[in-house]
Short mmCIF file of C-alpha atoms in Angstrom, two decimals:
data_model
loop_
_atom_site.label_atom_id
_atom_site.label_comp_id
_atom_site.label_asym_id
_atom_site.label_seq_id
_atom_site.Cartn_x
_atom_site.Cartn_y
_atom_site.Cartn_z
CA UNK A 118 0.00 0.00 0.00
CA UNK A 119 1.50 3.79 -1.00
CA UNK A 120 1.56 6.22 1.53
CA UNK A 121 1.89 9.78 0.21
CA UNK A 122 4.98 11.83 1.60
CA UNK A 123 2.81 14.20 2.96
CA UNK A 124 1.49 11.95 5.51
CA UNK A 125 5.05 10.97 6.04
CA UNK A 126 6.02 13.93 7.09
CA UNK A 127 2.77 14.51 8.72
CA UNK A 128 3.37 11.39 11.33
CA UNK A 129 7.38 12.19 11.40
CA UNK A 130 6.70 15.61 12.51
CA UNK A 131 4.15 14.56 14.84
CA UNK A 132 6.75 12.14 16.21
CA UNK A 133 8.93 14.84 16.97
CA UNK A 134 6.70 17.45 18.22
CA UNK A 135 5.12 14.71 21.15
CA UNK A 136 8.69 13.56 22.16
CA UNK A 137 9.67 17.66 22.82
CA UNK A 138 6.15 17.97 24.66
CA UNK A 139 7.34 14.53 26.76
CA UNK A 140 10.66 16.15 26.95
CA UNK A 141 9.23 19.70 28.57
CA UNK A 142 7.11 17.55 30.50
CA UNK A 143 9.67 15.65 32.68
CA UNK A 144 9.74 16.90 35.70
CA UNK A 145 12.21 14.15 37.43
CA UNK A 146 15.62 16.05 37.57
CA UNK A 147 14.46 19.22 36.40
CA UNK A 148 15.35 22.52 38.43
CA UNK A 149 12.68 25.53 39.23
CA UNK A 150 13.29 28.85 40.27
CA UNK A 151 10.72 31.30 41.16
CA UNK A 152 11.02 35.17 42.77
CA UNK A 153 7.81 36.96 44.19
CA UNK A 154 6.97 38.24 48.02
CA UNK A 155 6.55 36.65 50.87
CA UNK A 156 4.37 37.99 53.02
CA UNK A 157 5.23 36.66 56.73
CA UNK A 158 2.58 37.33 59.31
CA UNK A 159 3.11 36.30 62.82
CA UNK A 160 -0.16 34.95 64.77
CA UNK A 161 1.09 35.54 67.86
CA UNK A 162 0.05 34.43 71.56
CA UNK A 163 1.85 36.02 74.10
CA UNK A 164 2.48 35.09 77.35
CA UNK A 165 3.46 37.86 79.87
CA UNK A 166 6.88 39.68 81.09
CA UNK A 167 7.80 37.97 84.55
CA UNK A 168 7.67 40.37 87.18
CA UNK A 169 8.15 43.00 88.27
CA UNK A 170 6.38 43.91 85.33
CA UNK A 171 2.75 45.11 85.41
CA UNK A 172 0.75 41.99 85.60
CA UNK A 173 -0.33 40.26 81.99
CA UNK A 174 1.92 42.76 80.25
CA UNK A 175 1.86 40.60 76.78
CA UNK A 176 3.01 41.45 73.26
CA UNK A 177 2.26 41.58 69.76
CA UNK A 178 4.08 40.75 66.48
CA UNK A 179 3.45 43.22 62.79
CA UNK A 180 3.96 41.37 59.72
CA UNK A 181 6.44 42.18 57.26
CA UNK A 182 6.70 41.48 53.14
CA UNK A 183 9.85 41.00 51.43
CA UNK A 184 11.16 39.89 48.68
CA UNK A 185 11.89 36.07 47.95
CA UNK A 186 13.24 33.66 45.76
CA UNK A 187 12.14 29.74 45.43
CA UNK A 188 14.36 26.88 44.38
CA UNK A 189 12.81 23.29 43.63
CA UNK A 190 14.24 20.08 42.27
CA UNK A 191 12.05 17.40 41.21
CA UNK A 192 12.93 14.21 42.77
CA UNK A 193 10.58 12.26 40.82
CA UNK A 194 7.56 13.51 38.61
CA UNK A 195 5.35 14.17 41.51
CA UNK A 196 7.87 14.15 44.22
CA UNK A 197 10.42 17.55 44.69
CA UNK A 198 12.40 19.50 47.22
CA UNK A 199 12.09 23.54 47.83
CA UNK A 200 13.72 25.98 49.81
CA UNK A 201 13.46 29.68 49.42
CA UNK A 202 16.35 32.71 50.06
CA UNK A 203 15.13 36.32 50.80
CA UNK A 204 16.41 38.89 53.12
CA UNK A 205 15.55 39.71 56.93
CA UNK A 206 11.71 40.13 57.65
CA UNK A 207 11.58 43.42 59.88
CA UNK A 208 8.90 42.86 62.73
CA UNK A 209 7.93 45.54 65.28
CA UNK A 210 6.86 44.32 68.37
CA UNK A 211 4.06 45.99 70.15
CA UNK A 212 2.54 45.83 73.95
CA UNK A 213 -0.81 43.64 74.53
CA UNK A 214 -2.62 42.98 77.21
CA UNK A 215 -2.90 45.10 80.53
CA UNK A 216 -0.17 47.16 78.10
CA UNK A 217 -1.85 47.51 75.05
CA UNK A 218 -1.64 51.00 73.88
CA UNK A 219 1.90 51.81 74.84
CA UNK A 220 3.54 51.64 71.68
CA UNK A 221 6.48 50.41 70.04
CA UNK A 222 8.21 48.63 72.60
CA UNK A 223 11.10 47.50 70.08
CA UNK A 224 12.18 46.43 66.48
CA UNK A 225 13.89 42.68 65.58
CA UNK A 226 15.11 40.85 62.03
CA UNK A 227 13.86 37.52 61.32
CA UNK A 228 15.83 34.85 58.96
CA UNK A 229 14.17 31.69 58.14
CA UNK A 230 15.44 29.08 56.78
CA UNK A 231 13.36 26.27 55.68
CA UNK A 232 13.47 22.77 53.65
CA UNK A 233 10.14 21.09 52.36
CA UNK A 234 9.46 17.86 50.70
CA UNK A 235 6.29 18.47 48.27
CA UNK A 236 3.90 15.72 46.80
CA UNK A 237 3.00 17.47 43.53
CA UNK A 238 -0.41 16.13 41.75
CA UNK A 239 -1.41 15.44 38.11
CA UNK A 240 0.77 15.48 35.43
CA UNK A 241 4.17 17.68 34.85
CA UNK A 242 2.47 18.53 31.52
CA UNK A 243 -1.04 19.90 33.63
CA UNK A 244 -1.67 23.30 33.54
CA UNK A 245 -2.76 23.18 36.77
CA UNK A 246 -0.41 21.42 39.64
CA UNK A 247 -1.50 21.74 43.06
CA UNK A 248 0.48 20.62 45.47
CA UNK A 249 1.39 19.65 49.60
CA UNK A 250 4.74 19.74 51.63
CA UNK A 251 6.13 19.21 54.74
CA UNK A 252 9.59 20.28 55.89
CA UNK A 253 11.97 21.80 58.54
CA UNK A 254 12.54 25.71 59.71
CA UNK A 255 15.24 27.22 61.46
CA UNK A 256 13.99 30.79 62.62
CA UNK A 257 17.13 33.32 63.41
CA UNK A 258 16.26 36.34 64.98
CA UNK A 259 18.86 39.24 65.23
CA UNK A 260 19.03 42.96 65.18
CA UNK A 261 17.25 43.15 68.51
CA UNK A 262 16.47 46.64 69.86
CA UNK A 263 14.41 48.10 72.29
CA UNK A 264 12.42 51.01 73.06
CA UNK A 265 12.18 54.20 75.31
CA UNK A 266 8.69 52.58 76.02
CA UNK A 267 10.24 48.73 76.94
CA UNK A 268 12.46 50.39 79.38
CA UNK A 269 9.93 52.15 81.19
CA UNK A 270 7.99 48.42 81.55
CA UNK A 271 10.52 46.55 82.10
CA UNK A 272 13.41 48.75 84.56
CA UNK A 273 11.28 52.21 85.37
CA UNK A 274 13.82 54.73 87.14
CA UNK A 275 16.61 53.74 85.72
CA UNK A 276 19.33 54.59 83.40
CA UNK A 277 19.86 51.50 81.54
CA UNK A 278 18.07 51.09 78.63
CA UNK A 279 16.59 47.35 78.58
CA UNK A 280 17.94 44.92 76.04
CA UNK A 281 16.56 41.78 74.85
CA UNK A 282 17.11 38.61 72.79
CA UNK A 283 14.81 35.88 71.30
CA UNK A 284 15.77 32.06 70.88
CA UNK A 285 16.94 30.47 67.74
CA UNK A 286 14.58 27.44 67.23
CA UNK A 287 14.41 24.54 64.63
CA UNK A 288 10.82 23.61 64.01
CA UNK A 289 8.30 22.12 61.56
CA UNK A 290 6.42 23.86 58.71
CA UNK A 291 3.40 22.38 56.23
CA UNK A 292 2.65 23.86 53.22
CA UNK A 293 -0.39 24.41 50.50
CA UNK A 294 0.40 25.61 46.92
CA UNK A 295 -0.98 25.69 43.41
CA UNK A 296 1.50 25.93 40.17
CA UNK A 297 -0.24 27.07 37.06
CA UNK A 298 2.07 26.35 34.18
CA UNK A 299 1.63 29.32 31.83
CA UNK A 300 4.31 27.89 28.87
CA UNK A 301 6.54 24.74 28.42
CA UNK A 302 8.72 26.97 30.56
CA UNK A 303 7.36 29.51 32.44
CA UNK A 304 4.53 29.23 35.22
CA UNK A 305 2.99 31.49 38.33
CA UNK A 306 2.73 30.07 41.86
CA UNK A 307 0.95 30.68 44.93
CA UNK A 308 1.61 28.80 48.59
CA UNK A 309 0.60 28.77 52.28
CA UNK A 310 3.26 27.52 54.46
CA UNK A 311 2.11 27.31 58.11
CA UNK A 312 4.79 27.47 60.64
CA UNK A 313 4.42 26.20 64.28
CA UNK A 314 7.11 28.30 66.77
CA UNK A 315 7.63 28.86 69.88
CA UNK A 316 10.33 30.89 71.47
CA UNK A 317 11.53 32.80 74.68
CA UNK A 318 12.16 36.45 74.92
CA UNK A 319 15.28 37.07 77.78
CA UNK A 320 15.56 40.91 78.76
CA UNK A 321 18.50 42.14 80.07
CA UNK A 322 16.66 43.23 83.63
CA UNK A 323 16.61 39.50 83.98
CA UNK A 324 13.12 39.15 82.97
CA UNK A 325 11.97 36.58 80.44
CA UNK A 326 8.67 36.15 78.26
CA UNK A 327 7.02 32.39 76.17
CA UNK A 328 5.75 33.52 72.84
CA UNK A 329 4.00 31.64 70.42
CA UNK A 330 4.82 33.21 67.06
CA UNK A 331 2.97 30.49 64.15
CA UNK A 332 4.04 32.56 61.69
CA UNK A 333 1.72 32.49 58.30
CA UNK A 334 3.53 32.68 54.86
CA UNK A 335 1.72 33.99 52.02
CA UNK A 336 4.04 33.79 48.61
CA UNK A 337 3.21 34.99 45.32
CA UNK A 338 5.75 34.44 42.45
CA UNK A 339 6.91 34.09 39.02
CA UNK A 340 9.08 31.22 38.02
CA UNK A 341 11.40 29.50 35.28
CA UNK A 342 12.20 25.47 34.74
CA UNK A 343 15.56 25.03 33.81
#
């Protein structure tokens, strides 16, 4: 039976075309990077400054939005590894409680670092990925300072300005995205990472404070596969 070369060329190039789509599809050994902002809002509960401080004299947390940028490596087709760079979220930290209303009471840097393992579904080739992770978080805090208005809590009457410091402290993190694959190459992403933290504030007057930070992580970015 005679084929015509058209329809020889028709099946060769359609040959070709569905091994590059399988090709752009892998996503076992491929590398991602992504760059957005992070929004990182803590959902704080505070216990309170040990005396002699004013009885339930608690605190509070602001957010903070900075830049970021998100590196993943597909383990497998479904299975991958992230961790994101950015620089220092700047948190002010306000009075609660029986001091709500006094102000700033000081100003501190965050730096987390954190490692997920994601379950990606559907396809590599989907337009629409979402996806789960779970991973580790170191939280560094640094750049401590205080206020006029701490002082005057924390060592009223005297000279000495009051300083503070917060704990380092591995925890765990779990995380809720979506991946919408705009071309071959480029795509958009959105995640939720939910971080579980606690910590102790130690103030140079020899007082101390528990906080439970949980911070919330709201990313938005815009990403490449390599």
């Amino acid at each position: 039976m005679k084929v015509s070369k058209n329809v020889v060329k028709m099946l060769v190039a359609a040959g070709i075309l569905a091994a590059a789509n399988g090709a752009m599809a892998q996503a076992q050994g491929q590398f991602t990077v992504s760059v957005g902002a992070n929004m990182l809002k803590p959902d704080v509960t505070s216990g309170a400054i040990s005396a002699p401080a004013l009885p339930n004299s608690q605190g509070d947390v602001s957010k903070d939005t900075q830049p970021v940028a998100v590196i993943n490596y597909g383990l497998t087709d479904n299975i991958s590894i992230e961790s994101a760079i950015g620089t220092p979220y700047k948190h002010k930290i306000y009075g609660a409680g029986a001091i709500t209303g006094t102000g700033q009471l000081g100003t501190v840097q965050a730096l987390p670092a954190i490692a997920l393992v994601q379950y990606r579904f559907f396809s590599p080739d989907a337009m629409i990925r979402p996806y789960i992770g779970l991973g580790v978080t170191y939280a560094m805090f640094q750049k401590e300072r205080g206020s006029f208005a701490m002082t005057a809590l924390t060592n009223p009457g005297a000279g000495t300005p009051t300083t503070f410091s917060i704990d380092n402290k591995w925890t765990y993190s779990g995380q809720l995205g979506l991946q919408i694959n705009v071309t071959p190459k480029w795509f958009a992403n959105v995640s939720y990472i939910k971080t579980k933290l606690s910590t102790d504030v130690h103030f140079s007057t020899g007082q101390f404070q528990h906080m439970k930070l949980d911070p919330d992580s709201y990313i938005v970015s815009v990403g490449y596969k390599f």
